[in-house]
Amino acid sequence: MANATPWRSVVALIAAGAAVLGATVSAHADEQFSFTAEKYSQIPFGTAQADVWEQLGGDLTKPGDGDGWCERSSASILCFTESADYAPYGTFAFTADGKLWGKNQQYLFNAKTPSIRLSHYNKVTVGMTEDQLWSVVPKDSCVLRQEAYPNWPATSGKKLMFGCTAATGLFPPNASFYLTDGKVAEKYQARLT
């Protein structure tokens, strides 16, 4: 019986080791990719591409995975929330030295109150400031779709694009307003009434 105790100790140690290893493997197996509007918003300009990839959980993804996925090239990272037609996505653009200078999103954010009309759109003129834009267009009809700093690390030349909708649903009547350094540079609309 004296020899049984060391044997039981060895078995107990092996069992404990297996439990720890199993818990570690299980924790990594349970780790799943998810791309969200919050993740998109939290990544600051100037972040290195490798850090953006890590923060997004890019290594956890597989193209076509129902839970969403990311892909990257030398100049950009593209992430989808799911594998589906018209799935929300975000794009991150990087400078030649690998720093984030531009972000673009589609369907990650929705307008609070889609209500832009042709009459609003027609009041917008090239050269208006952003404040003047919001004085004639209902801001709750719009979301920031693109933000970019083409001269990064300088912030001059800052580009914004606001997408505004007249209704909910897929492909509603809409308008886009492009601003450079805080002034309307271009505008487009589709099917506004």
Coordinates of C-alpha atoms in Angstrom, one line a residue:
M1 CA 0.0 0.0 0.0
A2 CA 2.9 2.3 0.6
N3 CA 3.8 2.1 -3.2
A4 CA 0.2 3.0 -4.2
T5 CA 0.4 6.5 -2.8
P6 CA 3.2 7.7 -5.2
W7 CA 1.4 6.1 -8.1
R8 CA -1.8 7.9 -7.2
S9 CA 0.2 11.2 -6.9
V10 CA 1.6 10.7 -10.4
V11 CA -1.9 9.9 -11.8
A12 CA -3.3 13.0 -10.0
L13 CA -0.5 15.2 -11.5
I14 CA -1.1 13.8 -15.0
A15 CA -4.9 14.4 -14.6
A16 CA -4.3 18.0 -13.3
G17 CA -1.9 18.7 -16.2
A18 CA -4.4 17.4 -18.7
A19 CA -7.2 19.5 -17.2
V20 CA -5.0 22.7 -17.5
L21 CA -4.0 21.8 -21.0
G22 CA -7.6 21.1 -21.9
A23 CA -8.8 24.4 -20.4
T24 CA -6.1 26.3 -22.4
V25 CA -7.0 24.6 -25.7
S26 CA -10.7 25.0 -25.0
A27 CA -10.2 28.7 -24.3
H28 CA -8.5 29.2 -27.6
A29 CA -11.0 27.1 -29.4
D30 CA -13.9 29.2 -27.9
E31 CA -12.2 32.4 -29.1
Q32 CA -14.3 33.6 -32.1
F33 CA -13.9 36.5 -34.5
S34 CA -16.3 39.3 -34.4
F35 CA -16.1 42.6 -36.3
T36 CA -18.3 45.4 -34.9
A37 CA -18.9 49.1 -35.2
E38 CA -17.2 49.5 -31.8
K39 CA -14.0 47.8 -33.0
Y40 CA -14.1 50.0 -36.2
S41 CA -14.5 53.2 -34.1
Q42 CA -11.9 52.4 -31.5
I43 CA -8.9 52.1 -33.9
P44 CA -7.1 55.5 -34.0
F45 CA -5.4 57.0 -37.0
G46 CA -1.6 56.4 -37.1
T47 CA -1.9 52.8 -35.7
A48 CA 0.5 50.4 -37.3
Q49 CA -1.1 47.8 -39.6
A50 CA 0.1 44.8 -37.6
D51 CA -1.5 46.3 -34.5
V52 CA -4.8 47.0 -36.3
W53 CA -4.8 43.4 -37.5
E54 CA -4.3 42.1 -34.0
Q55 CA -6.9 44.4 -32.5
L56 CA -9.4 43.3 -35.1
G57 CA -8.7 39.6 -34.4
G58 CA -7.7 39.0 -38.0
D59 CA -5.8 35.8 -37.2
L60 CA -9.1 34.3 -36.0
T61 CA -10.8 34.7 -39.3
K62 CA -11.4 32.6 -42.4
P63 CA -12.8 33.9 -45.6
G64 CA -16.4 32.8 -46.0
D65 CA -16.8 32.1 -42.3
G66 CA -20.4 32.8 -41.2
D67 CA -19.1 34.7 -38.2
G68 CA -17.3 37.3 -40.4
W69 CA -13.7 37.6 -41.5
C70 CA -10.9 40.0 -42.4
E71 CA -8.4 40.0 -45.3
R72 CA -5.3 42.1 -45.7
S73 CA -2.9 43.4 -48.3
S74 CA 0.1 45.5 -48.0
A75 CA -2.0 48.7 -48.2
S76 CA -5.4 47.8 -46.6
I77 CA -7.4 45.6 -44.3
L78 CA -11.1 44.7 -45.1
C79 CA -13.3 43.2 -42.5
F80 CA -16.9 41.9 -42.7
T81 CA -19.3 41.3 -39.8
E82 CA -20.6 38.1 -41.5
S83 CA -20.5 36.2 -44.7
A84 CA -23.7 37.4 -46.4
D85 CA -24.8 39.6 -49.3
Y86 CA -24.6 43.3 -48.2
A87 CA -22.9 42.4 -44.9
P88 CA -21.7 45.4 -42.9
Y89 CA -18.0 46.0 -43.5
G90 CA -15.1 48.3 -42.7
T91 CA -11.9 49.1 -44.7
F92 CA -8.7 50.4 -43.2
A93 CA -6.1 52.1 -45.5
F94 CA -2.4 52.4 -44.7
T95 CA 0.5 54.6 -45.7
A96 CA 3.6 53.2 -47.4
D97 CA 5.2 52.8 -44.0
G98 CA 2.2 50.9 -42.6
K99 CA 0.3 53.6 -40.6
L100 CA -3.5 53.9 -40.7
W101 CA -4.5 57.0 -42.7
G102 CA -8.1 56.2 -43.9
K103 CA -11.2 54.4 -42.7
N104 CA -14.4 53.6 -44.7
Q105 CA -17.5 51.7 -43.5
Q106 CA -20.7 50.5 -45.0
Y107 CA -23.8 49.4 -43.0
L108 CA -21.9 49.4 -39.6
F109 CA -23.8 52.5 -38.6
N110 CA -27.4 53.5 -39.5
A111 CA -28.9 57.0 -39.6
K112 CA -30.9 57.7 -36.5
T113 CA -33.8 59.4 -38.4
P114 CA -33.5 58.9 -42.2
S115 CA -35.3 61.9 -43.5
I116 CA -33.2 63.7 -46.1
R117 CA -35.2 65.2 -49.0
L118 CA -34.3 66.7 -52.3
S119 CA -35.1 70.1 -50.9
H120 CA -32.4 69.6 -48.3
Y121 CA -29.9 68.4 -50.9
N122 CA -30.6 71.3 -53.2
K123 CA -29.7 73.8 -50.5
V124 CA -26.1 72.4 -50.2
T125 CA -23.5 74.2 -52.3
V126 CA -19.9 73.4 -52.9
G127 CA -17.7 75.5 -50.5
M128 CA -20.1 75.4 -47.5
T129 CA -18.6 74.6 -44.1
E130 CA -19.6 71.5 -42.2
D131 CA -21.7 73.7 -39.8
Q132 CA -23.5 75.3 -42.8
L133 CA -24.1 71.8 -44.2
W134 CA -25.9 70.7 -41.0
S135 CA -27.9 73.9 -40.9
V136 CA -29.7 72.8 -44.1
V137 CA -29.5 68.9 -43.9
P138 CA -30.9 67.0 -41.0
K139 CA -27.8 65.5 -39.3
D140 CA -29.7 62.5 -37.9
S141 CA -30.3 61.4 -41.6
C142 CA -26.5 60.9 -42.0
V143 CA -23.6 58.8 -40.9
L144 CA -19.9 59.3 -41.4
R145 CA -18.9 56.8 -44.0
Q146 CA -15.3 57.8 -44.7
E147 CA -12.6 59.6 -42.8
A148 CA -9.1 60.0 -44.3
Y149 CA -5.9 61.9 -43.8
P150 CA -4.2 61.6 -47.2
N151 CA -1.1 63.6 -46.0
W152 CA -0.7 61.5 -42.8
P153 CA 0.9 62.2 -40.4
A154 CA -0.2 65.8 -41.3
T155 CA -3.9 66.3 -40.8
S156 CA -4.2 68.8 -43.7
G157 CA -6.3 67.7 -46.5
K158 CA -8.7 65.8 -44.1
K159 CA -11.5 64.1 -46.1
L160 CA -14.9 63.2 -44.8
M161 CA -17.8 61.6 -46.6
F162 CA -21.3 61.6 -45.0
G163 CA -23.9 59.2 -46.3
C164 CA -27.5 60.4 -45.8
T165 CA -30.7 58.4 -46.3
A166 CA -34.3 59.2 -46.8
A167 CA -35.6 55.9 -45.5
T168 CA -34.6 52.6 -43.9
G169 CA -33.9 49.4 -45.8
L170 CA -31.5 48.3 -48.5
F171 CA -30.7 50.9 -51.2
P172 CA -33.0 53.8 -50.0
P173 CA -33.0 57.2 -51.7
N174 CA -29.8 58.8 -50.5
A175 CA -27.2 61.6 -50.8
S176 CA -23.5 61.7 -50.2
F177 CA -21.5 64.8 -49.2
Y178 CA -17.7 64.9 -49.5
L179 CA -15.8 67.4 -47.4
T180 CA -12.2 68.4 -47.6
D181 CA -10.7 70.4 -44.8
G182 CA -14.2 71.1 -43.4
K183 CA -15.8 72.3 -46.6
V184 CA -18.2 70.6 -49.0
A185 CA -16.1 69.6 -52.1
E186 CA -18.7 67.4 -53.9
K187 CA -22.2 66.1 -53.5
Y188 CA -24.3 63.4 -55.1
Q189 CA -27.8 62.1 -54.7
A190 CA -29.8 59.1 -55.9
R191 CA -33.6 59.0 -56.1
L192 CA -34.3 61.7 -53.6
T193 CA -37.8 63.3 -53.8

